[in-house]
CSV table of C-alpha atoms in Angstrom, one decimal:
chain,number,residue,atom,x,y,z
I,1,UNK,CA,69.8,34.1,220.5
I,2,UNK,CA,67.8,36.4,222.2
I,3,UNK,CA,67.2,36.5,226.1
I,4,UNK,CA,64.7,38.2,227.5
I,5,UNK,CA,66.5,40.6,229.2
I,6,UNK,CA,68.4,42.2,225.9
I,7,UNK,CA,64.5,43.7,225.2
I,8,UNK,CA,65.1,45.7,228.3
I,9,UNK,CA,68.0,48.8,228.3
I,10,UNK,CA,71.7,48.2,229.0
I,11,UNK,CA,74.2,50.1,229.8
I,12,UNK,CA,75.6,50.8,226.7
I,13,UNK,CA,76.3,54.7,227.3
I,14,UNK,CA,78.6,53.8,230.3
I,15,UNK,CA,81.4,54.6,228.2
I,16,UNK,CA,82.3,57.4,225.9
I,17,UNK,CA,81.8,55.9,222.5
I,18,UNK,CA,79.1,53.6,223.7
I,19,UNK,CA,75.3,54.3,222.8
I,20,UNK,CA,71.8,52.5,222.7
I,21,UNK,CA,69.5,52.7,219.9
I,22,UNK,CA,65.6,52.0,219.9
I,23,UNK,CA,63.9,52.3,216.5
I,24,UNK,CA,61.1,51.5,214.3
I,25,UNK,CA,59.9,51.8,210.6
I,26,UNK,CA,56.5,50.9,208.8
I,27,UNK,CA,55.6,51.9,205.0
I,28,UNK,CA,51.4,52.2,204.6
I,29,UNK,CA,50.9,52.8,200.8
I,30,UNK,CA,46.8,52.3,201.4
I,31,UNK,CA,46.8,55.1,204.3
I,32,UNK,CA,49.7,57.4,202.1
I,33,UNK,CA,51.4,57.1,205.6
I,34,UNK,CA,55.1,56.4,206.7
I,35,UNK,CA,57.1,56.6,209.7
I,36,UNK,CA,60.3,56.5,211.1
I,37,UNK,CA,61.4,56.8,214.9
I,38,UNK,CA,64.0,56.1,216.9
I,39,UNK,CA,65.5,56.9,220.3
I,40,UNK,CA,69.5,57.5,220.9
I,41,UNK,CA,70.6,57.6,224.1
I,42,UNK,CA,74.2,58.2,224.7
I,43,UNK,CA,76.8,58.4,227.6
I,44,UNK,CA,76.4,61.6,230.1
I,45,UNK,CA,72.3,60.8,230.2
I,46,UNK,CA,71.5,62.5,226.7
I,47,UNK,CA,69.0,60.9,224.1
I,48,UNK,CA,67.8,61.8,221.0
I,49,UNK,CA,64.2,61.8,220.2
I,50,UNK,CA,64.0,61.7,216.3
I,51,UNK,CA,61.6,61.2,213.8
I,52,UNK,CA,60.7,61.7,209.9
I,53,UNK,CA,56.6,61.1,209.0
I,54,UNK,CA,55.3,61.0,205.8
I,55,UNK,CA,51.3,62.1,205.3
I,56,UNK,CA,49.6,62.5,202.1
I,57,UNK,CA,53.0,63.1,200.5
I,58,UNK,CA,54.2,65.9,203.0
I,59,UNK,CA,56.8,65.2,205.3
I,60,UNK,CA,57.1,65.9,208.9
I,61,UNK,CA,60.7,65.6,210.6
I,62,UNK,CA,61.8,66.1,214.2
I,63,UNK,CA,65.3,65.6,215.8
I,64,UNK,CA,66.1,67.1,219.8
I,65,UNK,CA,68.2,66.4,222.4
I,66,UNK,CA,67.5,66.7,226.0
I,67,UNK,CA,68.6,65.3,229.2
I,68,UNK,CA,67.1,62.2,230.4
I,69,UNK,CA,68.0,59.4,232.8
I,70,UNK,CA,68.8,56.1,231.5
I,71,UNK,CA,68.7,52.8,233.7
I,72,UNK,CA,69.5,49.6,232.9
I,73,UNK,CA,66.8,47.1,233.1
I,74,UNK,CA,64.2,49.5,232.2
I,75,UNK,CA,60.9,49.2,229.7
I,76,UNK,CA,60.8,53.1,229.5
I,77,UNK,CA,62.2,55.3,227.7
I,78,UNK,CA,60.9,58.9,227.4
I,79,UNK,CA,63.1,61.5,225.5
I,80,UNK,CA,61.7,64.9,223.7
I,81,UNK,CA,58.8,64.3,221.7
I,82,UNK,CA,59.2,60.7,221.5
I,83,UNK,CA,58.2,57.6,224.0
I,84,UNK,CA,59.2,53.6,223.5
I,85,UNK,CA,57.7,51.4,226.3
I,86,UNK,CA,57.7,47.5,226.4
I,87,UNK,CA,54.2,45.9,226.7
I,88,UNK,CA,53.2,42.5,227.5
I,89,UNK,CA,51.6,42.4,224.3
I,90,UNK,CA,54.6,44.3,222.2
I,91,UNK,CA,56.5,47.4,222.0
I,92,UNK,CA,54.8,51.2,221.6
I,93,UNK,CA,56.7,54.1,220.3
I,94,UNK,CA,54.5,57.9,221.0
I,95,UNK,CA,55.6,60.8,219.3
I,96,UNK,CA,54.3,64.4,220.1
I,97,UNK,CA,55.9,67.1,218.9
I,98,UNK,CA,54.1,70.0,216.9
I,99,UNK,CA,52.4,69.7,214.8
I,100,UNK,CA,52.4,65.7,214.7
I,101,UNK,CA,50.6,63.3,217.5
I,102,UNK,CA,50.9,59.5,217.3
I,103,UNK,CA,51.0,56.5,218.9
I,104,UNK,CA,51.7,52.6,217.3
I,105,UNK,CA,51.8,49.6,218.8
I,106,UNK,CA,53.8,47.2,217.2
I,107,UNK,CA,52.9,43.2,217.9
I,108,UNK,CA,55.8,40.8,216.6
I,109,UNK,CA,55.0,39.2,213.2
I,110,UNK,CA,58.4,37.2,212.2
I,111,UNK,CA,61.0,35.5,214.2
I,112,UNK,CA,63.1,38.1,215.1
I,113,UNK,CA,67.2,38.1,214.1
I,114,UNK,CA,70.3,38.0,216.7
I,115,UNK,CA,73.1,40.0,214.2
I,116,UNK,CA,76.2,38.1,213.7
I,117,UNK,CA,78.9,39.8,212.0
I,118,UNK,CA,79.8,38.6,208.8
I,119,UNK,CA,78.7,35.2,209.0
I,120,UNK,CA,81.1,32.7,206.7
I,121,UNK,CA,83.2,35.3,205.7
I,122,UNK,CA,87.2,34.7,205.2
I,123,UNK,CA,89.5,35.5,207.8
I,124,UNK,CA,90.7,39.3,208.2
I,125,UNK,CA,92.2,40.2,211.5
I,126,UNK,CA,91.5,44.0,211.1
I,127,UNK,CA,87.8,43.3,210.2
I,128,UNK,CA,87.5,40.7,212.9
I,129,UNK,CA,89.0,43.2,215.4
I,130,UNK,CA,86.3,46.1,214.8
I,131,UNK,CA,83.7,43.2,214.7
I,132,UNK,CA,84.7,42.2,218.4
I,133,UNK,CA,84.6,45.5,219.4
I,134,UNK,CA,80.9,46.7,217.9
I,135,UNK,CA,77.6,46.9,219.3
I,136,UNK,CA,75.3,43.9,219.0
I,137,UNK,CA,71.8,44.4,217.9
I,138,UNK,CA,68.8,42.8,216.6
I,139,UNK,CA,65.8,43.4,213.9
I,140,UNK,CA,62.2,41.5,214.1
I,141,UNK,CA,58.9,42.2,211.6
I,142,UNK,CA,56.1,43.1,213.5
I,143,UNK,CA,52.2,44.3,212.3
I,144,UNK,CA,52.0,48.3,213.5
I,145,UNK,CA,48.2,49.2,214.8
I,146,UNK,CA,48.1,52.8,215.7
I,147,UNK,CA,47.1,56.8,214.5
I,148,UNK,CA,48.9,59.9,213.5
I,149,UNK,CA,47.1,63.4,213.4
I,150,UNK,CA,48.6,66.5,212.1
I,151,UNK,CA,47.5,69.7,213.6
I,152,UNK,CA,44.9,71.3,211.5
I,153,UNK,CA,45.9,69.0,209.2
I,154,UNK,CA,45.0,65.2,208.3
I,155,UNK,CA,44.3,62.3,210.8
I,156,UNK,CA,45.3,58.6,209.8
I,157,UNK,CA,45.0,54.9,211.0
I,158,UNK,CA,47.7,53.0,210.5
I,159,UNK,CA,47.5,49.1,210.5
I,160,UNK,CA,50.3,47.3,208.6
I,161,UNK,CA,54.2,45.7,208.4
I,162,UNK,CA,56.9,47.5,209.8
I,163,UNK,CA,60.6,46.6,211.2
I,164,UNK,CA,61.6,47.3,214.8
I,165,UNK,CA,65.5,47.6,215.5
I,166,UNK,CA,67.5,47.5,219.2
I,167,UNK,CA,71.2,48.6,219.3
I,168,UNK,CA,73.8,48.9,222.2
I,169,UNK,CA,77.1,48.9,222.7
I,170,UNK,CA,79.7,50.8,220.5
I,171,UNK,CA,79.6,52.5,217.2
I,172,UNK,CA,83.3,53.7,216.3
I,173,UNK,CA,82.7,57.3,214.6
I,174,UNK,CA,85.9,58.4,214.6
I,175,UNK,CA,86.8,55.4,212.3
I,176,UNK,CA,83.6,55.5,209.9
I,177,UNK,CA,83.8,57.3,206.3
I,178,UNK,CA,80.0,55.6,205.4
I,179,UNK,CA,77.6,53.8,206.9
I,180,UNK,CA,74.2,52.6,204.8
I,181,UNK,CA,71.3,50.5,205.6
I,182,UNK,CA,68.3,49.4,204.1
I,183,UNK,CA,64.8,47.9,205.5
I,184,UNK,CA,62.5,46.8,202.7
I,185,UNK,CA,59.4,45.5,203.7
I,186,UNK,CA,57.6,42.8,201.1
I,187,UNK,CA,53.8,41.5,201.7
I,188,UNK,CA,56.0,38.3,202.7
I,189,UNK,CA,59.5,38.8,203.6
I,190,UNK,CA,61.3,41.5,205.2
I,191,UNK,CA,65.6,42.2,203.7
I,192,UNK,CA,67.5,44.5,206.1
I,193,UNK,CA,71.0,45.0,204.6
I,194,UNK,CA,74.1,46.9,206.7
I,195,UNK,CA,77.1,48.1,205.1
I,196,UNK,CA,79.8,49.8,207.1
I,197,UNK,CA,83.1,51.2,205.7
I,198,UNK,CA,85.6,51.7,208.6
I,199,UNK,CA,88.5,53.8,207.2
I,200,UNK,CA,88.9,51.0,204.1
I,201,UNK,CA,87.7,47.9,206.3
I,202,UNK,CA,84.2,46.8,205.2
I,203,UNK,CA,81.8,45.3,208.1
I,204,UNK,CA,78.5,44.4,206.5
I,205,UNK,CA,75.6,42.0,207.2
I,206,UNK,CA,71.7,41.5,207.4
I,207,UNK,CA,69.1,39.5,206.7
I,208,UNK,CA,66.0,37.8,204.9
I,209,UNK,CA,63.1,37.0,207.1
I,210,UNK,CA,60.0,35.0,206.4
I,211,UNK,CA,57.4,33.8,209.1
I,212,UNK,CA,59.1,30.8,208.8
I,213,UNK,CA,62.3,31.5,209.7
I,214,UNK,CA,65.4,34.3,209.1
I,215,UNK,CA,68.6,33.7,206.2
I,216,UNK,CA,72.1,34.9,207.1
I,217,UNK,CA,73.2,37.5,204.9
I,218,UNK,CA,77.0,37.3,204.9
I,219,UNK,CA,77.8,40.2,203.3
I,220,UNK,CA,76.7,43.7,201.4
I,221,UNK,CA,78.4,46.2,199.5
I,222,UNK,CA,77.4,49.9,198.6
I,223,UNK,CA,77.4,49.9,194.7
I,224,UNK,CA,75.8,52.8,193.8
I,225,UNK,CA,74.9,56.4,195.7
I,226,UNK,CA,73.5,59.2,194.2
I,227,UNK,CA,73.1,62.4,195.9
I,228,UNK,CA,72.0,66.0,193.3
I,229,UNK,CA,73.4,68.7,193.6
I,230,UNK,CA,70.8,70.2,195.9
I,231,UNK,CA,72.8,67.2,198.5
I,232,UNK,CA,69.3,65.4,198.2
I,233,UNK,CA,69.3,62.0,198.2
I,234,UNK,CA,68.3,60.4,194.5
I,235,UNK,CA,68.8,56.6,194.8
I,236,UNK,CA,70.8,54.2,195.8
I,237,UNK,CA,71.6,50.4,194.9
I,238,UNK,CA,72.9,47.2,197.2
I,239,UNK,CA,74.4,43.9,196.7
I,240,UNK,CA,74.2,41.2,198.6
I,241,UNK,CA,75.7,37.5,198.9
I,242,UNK,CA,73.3,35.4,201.6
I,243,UNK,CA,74.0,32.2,203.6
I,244,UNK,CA,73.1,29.9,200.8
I,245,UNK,CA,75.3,31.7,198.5
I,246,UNK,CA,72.7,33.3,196.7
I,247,UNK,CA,73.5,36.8,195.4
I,248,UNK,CA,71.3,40.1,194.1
I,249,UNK,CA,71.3,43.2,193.8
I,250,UNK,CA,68.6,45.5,195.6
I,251,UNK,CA,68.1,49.1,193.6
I,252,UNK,CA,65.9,51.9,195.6
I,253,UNK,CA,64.2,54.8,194.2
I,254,UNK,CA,63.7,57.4,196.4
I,255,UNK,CA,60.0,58.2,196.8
I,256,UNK,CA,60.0,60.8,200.1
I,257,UNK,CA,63.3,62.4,201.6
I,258,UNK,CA,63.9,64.0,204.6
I,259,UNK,CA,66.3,67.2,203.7
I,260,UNK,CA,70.0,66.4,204.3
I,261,UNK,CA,71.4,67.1,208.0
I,262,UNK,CA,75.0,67.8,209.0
I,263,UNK,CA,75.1,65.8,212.3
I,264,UNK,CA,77.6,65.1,214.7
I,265,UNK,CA,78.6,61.6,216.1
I,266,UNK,CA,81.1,62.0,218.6
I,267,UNK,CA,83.8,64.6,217.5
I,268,UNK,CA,83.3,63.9,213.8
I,269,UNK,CA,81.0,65.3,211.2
I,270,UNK,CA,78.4,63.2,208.8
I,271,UNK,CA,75.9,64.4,206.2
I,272,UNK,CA,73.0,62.4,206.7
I,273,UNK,CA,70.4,61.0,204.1
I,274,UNK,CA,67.1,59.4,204.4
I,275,UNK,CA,64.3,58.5,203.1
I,276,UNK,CA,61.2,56.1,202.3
I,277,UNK,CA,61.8,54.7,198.9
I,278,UNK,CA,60.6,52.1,196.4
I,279,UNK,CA,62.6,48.7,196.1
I,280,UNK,CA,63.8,46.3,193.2
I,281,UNK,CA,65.5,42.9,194.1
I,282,UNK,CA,66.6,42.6,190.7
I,283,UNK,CA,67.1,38.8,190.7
I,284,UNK,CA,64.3,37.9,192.6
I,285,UNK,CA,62.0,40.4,190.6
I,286,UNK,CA,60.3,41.9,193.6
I,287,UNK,CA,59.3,45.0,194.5
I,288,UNK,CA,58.5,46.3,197.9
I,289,UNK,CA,58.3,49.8,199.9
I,290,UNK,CA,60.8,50.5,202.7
I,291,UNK,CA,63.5,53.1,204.1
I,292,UNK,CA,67.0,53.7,203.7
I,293,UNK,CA,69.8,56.0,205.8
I,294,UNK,CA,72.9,57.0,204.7
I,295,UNK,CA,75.3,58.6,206.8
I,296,UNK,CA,78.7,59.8,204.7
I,297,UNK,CA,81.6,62.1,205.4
I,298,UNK,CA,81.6,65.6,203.8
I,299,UNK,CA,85.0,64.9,202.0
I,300,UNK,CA,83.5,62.0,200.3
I,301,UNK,CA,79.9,63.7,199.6
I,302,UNK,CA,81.3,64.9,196.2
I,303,UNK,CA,81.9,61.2,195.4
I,304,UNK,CA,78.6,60.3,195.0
I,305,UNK,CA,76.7,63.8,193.1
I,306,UNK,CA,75.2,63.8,189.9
């Protein structure tokens, strides 16, 4: 469940491997328009403003670190580029950084989800000990309003589903060889799916949502990645088993990427792939626009190219 307060920041970079992330995601197919944003802040008062924008089929990507103080309790949070503030009416996230200006405002749409980890699983005592020891966060739908302009470039008005996400607490690197997650937005229903390998020891969850209510998923498993040679992202496919012990499989094709990053979580080194792609929920039969990220260890890179 969530309290009121847990909308407001924590104090989740207090220690070294603790961090606090703010993010959200929409897909507009009618304005050729999508957008991811999010805001890291981390111990010693740094955050990371970072987006990746999609107009008319060109992409538009940002990622920079500066100092900035973080308070618990707060509704604002203001890093390079990129602002998230807590409204009496919803949440706004403002991005400006050459050559892209926007604002959204998103208003919740769907219940929103409290994460448990691993819900119904079997016992496992190494599993349940990183489980005790990870962040908490929580995902709701919501209806984004808003613009983007593009310096001498387009301008576009955004109205339509997106996902917002709020993490804090502790993600442990130093222990992670891959860590996926996928947001697919339907015109009715919402599936967020996490998968975490920790050195061998899976931790995965998510979610369906509906506007009447949220399903458990009690587990995921990466079952496909495909990366080219060019260490571009191709697609990617994930299973799932929910709380009423229905199973499927969700398959992406990617539609827009963001180049692969190198980028550096803690002391240890990740590629990093994302991008806004086309869903299947194979089962199910339905198709729906959303984003996926991908964050895998160089050694294991050659794993997954074709």
């Amino acid at each position: 469940m969530i309290a009121q307060n847990d909308e407001f920041l924590h104090d989740a970079g207090a220690t070294p491997d603790g961090e606090e992330r703010l993010s959200m995601l929409f897909a507009d197919k009618k304005a050729k328009t999508y957008g991811f944003a999010e805001l890291a802040l981390g111990s010693k008062d740094r955050t990371l403003s970072d987006f990746f924008f999609v107009v008319n089929g060109q992409v538009y990507s940002s990622s920079e670190t500066a100092e900035s103080e973080h308070k618990a309790g707060a509704k604002l949070v203001a890093g390079k580029g990129l602002k998230y503030k807590i409204l009496p009416e919803g949440f706004s996230f403002a991005a400006k950084a050459a050559p892209v200006d926007a604002e959204f405002l998103l208003s919740p749409h769907f219940p929103a989800f409290d994460f448990p980890f691993s819900p119904g699983k079997a016992p496992d005592p190494k599993r349940e000990a990183y489980e005790a020891a990870l962040f908490r966060h929580y995902e709701q739908r919501c209806r984004v309003t808003g613009s983007i302009s593009i310096k001498n470039g387009p301008s576009k008005t955004i109205d339509c589903a997106a996902q917002r996400r709020h993490l804090w607490g502790t993600i442990p690197w130093k222990n992670v060889t891959a860590f996926s997650r996928f947001h697919v937005l339907f015109k009715d229903m919402t599936v967020s799916l996490v998968y975490m390998n920790l050195e061998g020891t899976v931790v995965s969850n998510g979610f369906l949502s509906r506007k009447s209510g949220n399903i458990p998923i009690v587990g995921t498993d990466l079952e496909h990645l495909e990366v080219g040679k060019d260490k571009m992202l191709r697609s990617s496919e994930m299973s799932y088993l929910d709380s009423q012990d229905d199973k499927d499989l969700v398959v992406s094709t990617v539609l827009f990427r963001e180049p692969s990053s190198e980028v550096k979580q803690g002391k240890k080194k990740f590629l990093l792939f994302r991008a806004f792609s086309e869903f299947v929920v194979i089962g199910a039969n339905k198709k729906g626009v959303g984003f996926e990220e991908h964050y895998v260890v160089p050694e294991r890179v050659g794993d997954f190219v074709k």
